[in-house]
Amino acid sequence: MRPMRCAPSRLFLESRPSLHCFNVAMPSLNCLSALGLALLLSACAQTPPRPAEQAGDVQDPALAAVFGGCRDVKPQPETLAGARSFTYARAAGRSLRVHVFEPAPQPGAAQPGLRPAVLFFFGGGWRAGRVESFERQARAFVQSGYVALLADYRVKCRDGSTPLDSLEDAVAAYAWLRDQALQLGVDRDRIVLAGGSAGGHLALATAQKAVLRGEQPAALWLLNPAVDLVGPAPWYLKPVALSISPSQLPVWDLPPTLIQHGEADVVVPIASVQAFCERARARDRVCELQRYPGLGHSFYHRRTPEPALQGRSAYEDTLARAFDFLAVHGLPGADQGWR
């Protein structure tokens, strides 16, 4: 089959106070779904936000994730205790680090074979967020025999970046892991991509791009993921959103996907992930949506007992059910010691 060729068009989008320009080359819109994640857009230049924007005057919760103001955002750590840390890319004048947690060698045990791995992307609306936010979940995976990785990526308030840059970094982190798999003792055919909120978007969109190269991960674990960037985007950003929105990208070879979502989430409405799963199932893909009544955005980090979860915390419940899902699809389940 000959590759599809799409004539590029020039897109000029009106400026707004926090976005100086969008002057980018991109495929014509009727080619976007065929190209998947053809990341041909250049990042726009950033200008300082208005004083009102610094105070967080964006009221819509979905738009606030991207266009809300920036407060103090600390640099990401160069290292994390108990992890080996590597630079997988350089951007915005700094190193982008990935922190690798590995099972401890057992005295007298035979040399282990290649292990499964899970690569986490933190949330924060592509604006902020901490690379260590999934460290507790990562350590639970290590106890169950996985190599677990936490990837940093560029965000608006730290690097003056856009969601396009964040996705570019996520794609690079996954490519780095596949390239370094043997050195890390990782089976590249058993890699799980995981993330919450904006990190869920990055995990999913990275997988959708990888499908086009035949390098899809073994499974996806997504928590309150942003799957529809087109619906909430203002009109002048819809063409950009189309190019990176999982709702518009291929699902024809999507790996087994688990989505855990709070029904009370007002940042990412559960209807959007319901529609995504229905679309994936229509192509005979596995997309399991586990609903959490009464819980909102980022509920999965909560460690207090939830009456609706028979006294388990949301952290415990989401993790246990994720291990169950992975076990069904040929990956290791939980070592109960992680609790």
GROMACS .gro file of C-alpha atoms in nm:
model
  339
    1MET     CA    1   0.000   0.000   0.000
    2ARG     CA    2   0.135   0.340  -0.094
    3PRO     CA    3   0.165   0.583   0.196
    4MET     CA    4  -0.102   0.853   0.209
    5ARG     CA    5   0.029   1.194   0.118
    6CYS     CA    6  -0.138   1.501   0.260
    7ALA     CA    7  -0.061   1.845   0.131
    8PRO     CA    8   0.031   2.071   0.422
    9SER     CA    9  -0.166   2.387   0.475
   10ARG     CA   10  -0.076   2.700   0.669
   11LEU     CA   11  -0.285   2.762   0.974
   12PHE     CA   12  -0.293   3.100   1.141
   13LEU     CA   13  -0.486   3.113   1.463
   14GLU     CA   14  -0.578   3.431   1.643
   15SER     CA   15  -0.365   3.521   1.938
   16ARG     CA   16  -0.495   3.530   2.291
   17PRO     CA   17  -0.335   3.676   2.606
   18SER     CA   18  -0.153   3.359   2.708
   19LEU     CA   19  -0.073   3.238   2.356
   20HIS     CA   20   0.137   3.470   2.146
   21CYS     CA   21   0.088   3.288   1.819
   22PHE     CA   22  -0.003   2.973   1.639
   23ASN     CA   23   0.177   2.988   1.306
   24VAL     CA   24   0.226   2.626   1.223
   25ALA     CA   25   0.234   2.381   0.937
   26MET     CA   26  -0.009   2.095   0.972
   27PRO     CA   27  -0.176   1.832   0.754
   28SER     CA   28  -0.510   1.916   0.605
   29LEU     CA   29  -0.783   1.810   0.846
   30ASN     CA   30  -0.916   1.529   0.631
   31CYS     CA   31  -0.579   1.357   0.667
   32LEU     CA   32  -0.549   1.382   1.043
   33SER     CA   33  -0.713   1.051   1.128
   34ALA     CA   34  -0.507   0.867   0.869
   35LEU     CA   35  -0.182   1.017   0.988
   36GLY     CA   36  -0.267   0.962   1.354
   37LEU     CA   37  -0.019   1.162   1.552
   38ALA     CA   38   0.172   1.340   1.278
   39LEU     CA   39   0.321   1.593   1.514
   40LEU     CA   40   0.403   1.853   1.255
   41LEU     CA   41   0.287   2.149   1.459
   42SER     CA   42   0.543   2.382   1.605
   43ALA     CA   43   0.498   2.507   1.958
   44CYS     CA   44   0.373   2.861   1.987
   45ALA     CA   45   0.565   3.131   2.168
   46GLN     CA   46   0.444   3.212   2.516
   47THR     CA   47   0.388   3.557   2.660
   48PRO     CA   48   0.346   3.643   3.028
   49PRO     CA   49  -0.013   3.592   3.146
   50ARG     CA   50  -0.235   3.884   3.238
   51PRO     CA   51  -0.257   3.962   3.612
   52ALA     CA   52  -0.615   3.834   3.615
   53GLU     CA   53  -0.503   3.512   3.451
   54GLN     CA   54  -0.231   3.470   3.713
   55ALA     CA   55  -0.508   3.480   3.968
   56GLY     CA   56  -0.681   3.198   3.783
   57ASP     CA   57  -0.976   3.375   3.619
   58VAL     CA   58  -1.061   3.086   3.385
   59GLN     CA   59  -1.383   2.945   3.526
   60ASP     CA   60  -1.460   2.644   3.306
   61PRO     CA   61  -1.284   2.348   3.476
   62ALA     CA   62  -1.189   2.179   3.151
   63LEU     CA   63  -1.039   2.494   2.999
   64ALA     CA   64  -0.877   2.594   3.328
   65ALA     CA   65  -0.657   2.285   3.301
   66VAL     CA   66  -0.483   2.439   3.000
   67PHE     CA   67  -0.552   2.812   3.020
   68GLY     CA   68  -0.552   2.867   3.395
   69GLY     CA   69  -0.287   3.081   3.555
   70CYS     CA   70   0.055   2.967   3.672
   71ARG     CA   71   0.151   2.986   4.036
   72ASP     CA   72   0.479   2.875   4.189
   73VAL     CA   73   0.595   2.561   4.009
   74LYS     CA   74   0.904   2.396   4.152
   75PRO     CA   75   1.165   2.228   3.931
   76GLN     CA   76   1.131   1.855   3.891
   77PRO     CA   77   1.376   1.642   4.093
   78GLU     CA   78   1.684   1.512   3.915
   79THR     CA   79   1.672   1.189   4.116
   80LEU     CA   80   1.427   0.993   4.329
   81ALA     CA   81   1.524   0.776   4.624
   82GLY     CA   82   1.555   0.411   4.530
   83ALA     CA   83   1.547   0.474   4.155
   84ARG     CA   84   1.802   0.492   3.879
   85SER     CA   85   1.753   0.816   3.688
   86PHE     CA   86   1.835   0.878   3.323
   87THR     CA   87   1.803   1.161   3.074
   88TYR     CA   88   1.583   1.046   2.787
   89ALA     CA   89   1.577   1.382   2.603
   90ARG     CA   90   1.670   1.747   2.632
   91ALA     CA   91   1.422   2.028   2.573
   92ALA     CA   92   1.349   2.380   2.698
   93GLY     CA   93   1.709   2.408   2.813
   94ARG     CA   94   1.689   2.121   3.059
   95SER     CA   95   1.715   1.745   3.086
   96LEU     CA   96   1.398   1.539   3.077
   97ARG     CA   97   1.446   1.258   3.325
   98VAL     CA   98   1.294   0.916   3.366
   99HIS     CA   99   1.320   0.744   3.704
  100VAL     CA  100   1.346   0.365   3.698
  101PHE     CA  101   1.239   0.151   3.994
  102GLU     CA  102   1.345  -0.214   3.977
  103PRO     CA  103   1.281  -0.526   4.184
  104ALA     CA  104   1.562  -0.591   4.430
  105PRO     CA  105   1.777  -0.894   4.348
  106GLN     CA  106   1.702  -1.192   4.568
  107PRO     CA  107   2.005  -1.359   4.733
  108GLY     CA  108   2.067  -1.700   4.581
  109ALA     CA  109   1.793  -1.659   4.321
  110ALA     CA  110   1.857  -1.734   3.956
  111GLN     CA  111   1.914  -1.441   3.723
  112PRO     CA  112   1.566  -1.319   3.630
  113GLY     CA  113   1.458  -1.306   3.268
  114LEU     CA  114   1.320  -0.999   3.101
  115ARG     CA  115   1.054  -0.832   3.312
  116PRO     CA  116   0.733  -0.649   3.227
  117ALA     CA  117   0.739  -0.272   3.271
  118VAL     CA  118   0.496   0.009   3.340
  119LEU     CA  119   0.564   0.368   3.232
  120PHE     CA  120   0.371   0.638   3.421
  121PHE     CA  121   0.285   0.991   3.308
  122PHE     CA  122   0.176   1.234   3.580
  123GLY     CA  123  -0.129   1.459   3.556
  124GLY     CA  124  -0.157   1.834   3.587
  125GLY     CA  125  -0.345   1.965   3.286
  126TRP     CA  126  -0.026   1.993   3.075
  127ARG     CA  127   0.043   2.298   3.297
  128ALA     CA  128   0.208   2.158   3.609
  129GLY     CA  129   0.232   1.832   3.804
  130ARG     CA  130   0.498   1.630   3.981
  131VAL     CA  131   0.690   1.342   3.830
  132GLU     CA  132   0.674   1.153   4.161
  133SER     CA  133   0.294   1.164   4.188
  134PHE     CA  134   0.264   0.797   4.086
  135GLU     CA  135   0.562   0.681   4.294
  136ARG     CA  136   0.346   0.482   4.536
  137GLN     CA  137   0.178   0.297   4.249
  138ALA     CA  138   0.517   0.244   4.085
  139ARG     CA  139   0.657   0.080   4.398
  140ALA     CA  140   0.353  -0.149   4.415
  141PHE     CA  141   0.426  -0.265   4.060
  142VAL     CA  142   0.790  -0.327   4.152
  143GLN     CA  143   0.675  -0.554   4.436
  144SER     CA  144   0.479  -0.749   4.177
  145GLY     CA  145   0.782  -0.804   3.955
  146TYR     CA  146   0.760  -0.509   3.717
  147VAL     CA  147   1.016  -0.248   3.629
  148ALA     CA  148   0.831   0.080   3.692
  149LEU     CA  149   0.924   0.413   3.536
  150LEU     CA  150   0.815   0.769   3.610
  151ALA     CA  151   0.869   1.008   3.318
  152ASP     CA  152   0.905   1.384   3.336
  153TYR     CA  153   0.781   1.593   3.044
  154ARG     CA  154   0.742   1.959   2.957
  155VAL     CA  155   0.448   2.153   3.100
  156LYS     CA  156   0.325   2.508   3.045
  157CYS     CA  157   0.406   2.662   3.382
  158ARG     CA  158   0.753   2.510   3.407
  159ASP     CA  159   0.867   2.522   3.045
  160GLY     CA  160   0.636   2.756   2.854
  161SER     CA  161   0.518   2.458   2.653
  162THR     CA  162   0.193   2.337   2.496
  163PRO     CA  163   0.017   1.997   2.506
  164LEU     CA  164   0.186   1.927   2.172
  165ASP     CA  165   0.525   1.948   2.343
  166SER     CA  166   0.405   1.729   2.629
  167LEU     CA  167   0.296   1.462   2.383
  168GLU     CA  168   0.622   1.486   2.192
  169ASP     CA  169   0.806   1.414   2.518
  170ALA     CA  170   0.579   1.123   2.609
  171VAL     CA  171   0.640   0.966   2.269
  172ALA     CA  172   1.015   1.016   2.320
  173ALA     CA  173   1.004   0.858   2.667
  174TYR     CA  174   0.828   0.548   2.533
  175ALA     CA  175   1.075   0.526   2.243
  176TRP     CA  176   1.364   0.554   2.491
  177LEU     CA  177   1.222   0.271   2.700
  178ARG     CA  178   1.185   0.044   2.399
  179ASP     CA  179   1.536   0.132   2.284
  180GLN     CA  180   1.687   0.067   2.629
  181ALA     CA  181   1.469  -0.234   2.711
  182LEU     CA  182   1.743  -0.497   2.706
  183GLN     CA  183   1.979  -0.286   2.917
  184LEU     CA  184   1.700  -0.237   3.171
  185GLY     CA  185   1.600  -0.603   3.169
  186VAL     CA  186   1.260  -0.517   3.020
  187ASP     CA  187   1.054  -0.725   2.779
  188ARG     CA  188   0.950  -0.468   2.519
  189ASP     CA  189   0.646  -0.679   2.433
  190ARG     CA  190   0.516  -0.644   2.790
  191ILE     CA  191   0.516  -0.269   2.847
  192VAL     CA  192   0.214  -0.101   3.007
  193LEU     CA  193   0.154   0.271   2.960
  194ALA     CA  194  -0.028   0.443   3.245
  195GLY     CA  195  -0.128   0.790   3.354
  196GLY     CA  196  -0.390   1.012   3.509
  197SER     CA  197  -0.577   1.311   3.367
  198ALA     CA  198  -0.339   1.483   3.121
  199GLY     CA  199  -0.100   1.194   3.183
  200GLY     CA  200  -0.376   0.956   3.080
  201HIS     CA  201  -0.411   1.151   2.757
  202LEU     CA  202  -0.035   1.123   2.699
  203ALA     CA  203  -0.031   0.748   2.764
  204LEU     CA  204  -0.326   0.688   2.531
  205ALA     CA  205  -0.214   0.918   2.250
  206THR     CA  206   0.139   0.774   2.269
  207ALA     CA  207  -0.007   0.425   2.228
  208GLN     CA  208  -0.219   0.537   1.934
  209LYS     CA  209   0.088   0.677   1.762
  210ALA     CA  210   0.285   0.360   1.838
  211VAL     CA  211   0.015   0.151   1.669
  212LEU     CA  212   0.104   0.315   1.339
  213ARG     CA  213   0.462   0.183   1.377
  214GLY     CA  214   0.362  -0.161   1.503
  215GLU     CA  215   0.510  -0.079   1.846
  216GLN     CA  216   0.196  -0.065   2.056
  217PRO     CA  217   0.226  -0.136   2.429
  218ALA     CA  218   0.084  -0.451   2.585
  219ALA     CA  219  -0.187  -0.265   2.778
  220LEU     CA  220  -0.307   0.075   2.896
  221TRP     CA  221  -0.412   0.180   3.247
  222LEU     CA  222  -0.580   0.519   3.235
  223LEU     CA  223  -0.725   0.717   3.525
  224ASN     CA  224  -0.968   1.001   3.453
  225PRO     CA  225  -0.795   1.043   3.114
  226ALA     CA  226  -0.856   1.340   2.889
  227VAL     CA  227  -0.970   1.165   2.571
  228ASP     CA  228  -1.161   1.443   2.393
  229LEU     CA  229  -0.958   1.760   2.347
  230VAL     CA  230  -1.177   1.882   2.063
  231GLY     CA  231  -1.504   1.933   2.251
  232PRO     CA  232  -1.379   2.176   2.521
  233ALA     CA  233  -1.129   2.358   2.297
  234PRO     CA  234  -1.210   2.713   2.186
  235TRP     CA  235  -1.275   2.741   1.813
  236TYR     CA  236  -0.932   2.879   1.731
  237LEU     CA  237  -0.761   2.573   1.885
  238LYS     CA  238  -0.988   2.300   1.747
  239PRO     CA  239  -0.759   2.218   1.449
  240VAL     CA  240  -0.470   2.172   1.691
  241ALA     CA  241  -0.683   1.965   1.929
  242LEU     CA  242  -0.790   1.740   1.641
  243SER     CA  243  -0.429   1.639   1.582
  244ILE     CA  244  -0.368   1.511   1.937
  245SER     CA  245  -0.713   1.411   2.063
  246PRO     CA  246  -0.753   1.036   2.129
  247SER     CA  247  -1.119   1.068   2.034
  248GLN     CA  248  -1.006   1.144   1.679
  249LEU     CA  249  -0.708   0.908   1.653
  250PRO     CA  250  -0.696   0.543   1.542
  251VAL     CA  251  -0.835   0.268   1.766
  252TRP     CA  252  -0.811  -0.019   1.518
  253ASP     CA  253  -0.518  -0.190   1.697
  254LEU     CA  254  -0.557  -0.040   2.044
  255PRO     CA  255  -0.409  -0.264   2.318
  256PRO     CA  256  -0.631  -0.385   2.605
  257THR     CA  257  -0.733  -0.067   2.784
  258LEU     CA  258  -0.859  -0.013   3.138
  259ILE     CA  259  -1.013   0.324   3.222
  260GLN     CA  260  -1.103   0.405   3.582
  261HIS     CA  261  -1.310   0.720   3.613
  262GLY     CA  262  -1.488   0.914   3.885
  263GLU     CA  263  -1.852   0.973   3.797
  264ALA     CA  264  -1.841   1.313   3.970
  265ASP     CA  265  -1.547   1.435   3.760
  266VAL     CA  266  -1.626   1.784   3.627
  267VAL     CA  267  -1.284   1.831   3.465
  268VAL     CA  268  -1.309   1.528   3.235
  269PRO     CA  269  -1.676   1.424   3.208
  270ILE     CA  270  -1.723   1.050   3.220
  271ALA     CA  271  -1.940   1.067   2.907
  272SER     CA  272  -1.628   1.138   2.702
  273VAL     CA  273  -1.453   0.816   2.808
  274GLN     CA  274  -1.777   0.620   2.770
  275ALA     CA  275  -1.794   0.736   2.408
  276PHE     CA  276  -1.428   0.648   2.354
  277CYS     CA  277  -1.471   0.295   2.489
  278GLU     CA  278  -1.781   0.241   2.275
  279ARG     CA  279  -1.583   0.346   1.969
  280ALA     CA  280  -1.299   0.108   2.057
  281ARG     CA  281  -1.536  -0.182   2.123
  282ALA     CA  282  -1.702  -0.123   1.787
  283ARG     CA  283  -1.362  -0.212   1.639
  284ASP     CA  284  -1.345  -0.527   1.855
  285ARG     CA  285  -1.092  -0.379   2.095
  286VAL     CA  286  -1.092  -0.434   2.471
  287CYS     CA  287  -1.182  -0.113   2.653
  288GLU     CA  288  -1.308  -0.164   3.008
  289LEU     CA  289  -1.455   0.135   3.189
  290GLN     CA  290  -1.473   0.105   3.567
  291ARG     CA  291  -1.693   0.375   3.716
  292TYR     CA  292  -1.647   0.524   4.064
  293PRO     CA  293  -1.974   0.682   4.185
  294GLY     CA  294  -1.944   1.004   4.381
  295LEU     CA  295  -1.571   1.047   4.319
  296GLY     CA  296  -1.416   1.330   4.121
  297HIS     CA  297  -1.097   1.412   3.938
  298SER     CA  298  -0.769   1.259   4.064
  299PHE     CA  299  -0.964   1.042   4.309
  300TYR     CA  300  -0.718   0.756   4.258
  301HIS     CA  301  -0.455   0.912   4.487
  302ARG     CA  302  -0.692   0.923   4.786
  303ARG     CA  303  -0.583   0.693   5.068
  304THR     CA  304  -0.873   0.739   5.309
  305PRO     CA  305  -1.129   0.456   5.333
  306GLU     CA  306  -1.429   0.504   5.104
  307PRO     CA  307  -1.764   0.365   5.225
  308ALA     CA  308  -1.868   0.299   4.865
  309LEU     CA  309  -1.557   0.080   4.822
  310GLN     CA  310  -1.624  -0.143   5.124
  311GLY     CA  311  -1.377   0.054   5.331
  312ARG     CA  312  -1.092   0.037   5.083
  313SER     CA  313  -0.924   0.356   4.971
  314ALA     CA  314  -0.954   0.467   4.611
  315TYR     CA  315  -0.579   0.413   4.578
  316GLU     CA  316  -0.610   0.051   4.690
  317ASP     CA  317  -0.918  -0.023   4.484
  318THR     CA  318  -0.792   0.122   4.157
  319LEU     CA  319  -0.457  -0.051   4.193
  320ALA     CA  320  -0.606  -0.390   4.285
  321ARG     CA  321  -0.849  -0.379   3.994
  322ALA     CA  322  -0.572  -0.271   3.758
  323PHE     CA  323  -0.365  -0.574   3.857
  324ASP     CA  324  -0.669  -0.797   3.803
  325PHE     CA  325  -0.721  -0.651   3.456
  326LEU     CA  326  -0.356  -0.697   3.360
  327ALA     CA  327  -0.358  -1.057   3.484
  328VAL     CA  328  -0.654  -1.135   3.257
  329HIS     CA  329  -0.452  -1.004   2.964
  330GLY     CA  330  -0.138  -1.207   3.022
  331LEU     CA  331   0.061  -0.976   3.249
  332PRO     CA  332   0.157  -1.036   3.613
  333GLY     CA  333  -0.109  -0.966   3.872
  334ALA     CA  334  -0.054  -0.831   4.220
  335ASP     CA  335   0.188  -0.950   4.481
  336GLN     CA  336  -0.027  -0.884   4.786
  337GLY     CA  337   0.273  -0.743   4.971
  338TRP     CA  338   0.222  -0.404   4.805
  339ARG     CA  339  -0.064  -0.319   5.041
   0.00000   0.00000   0.00000
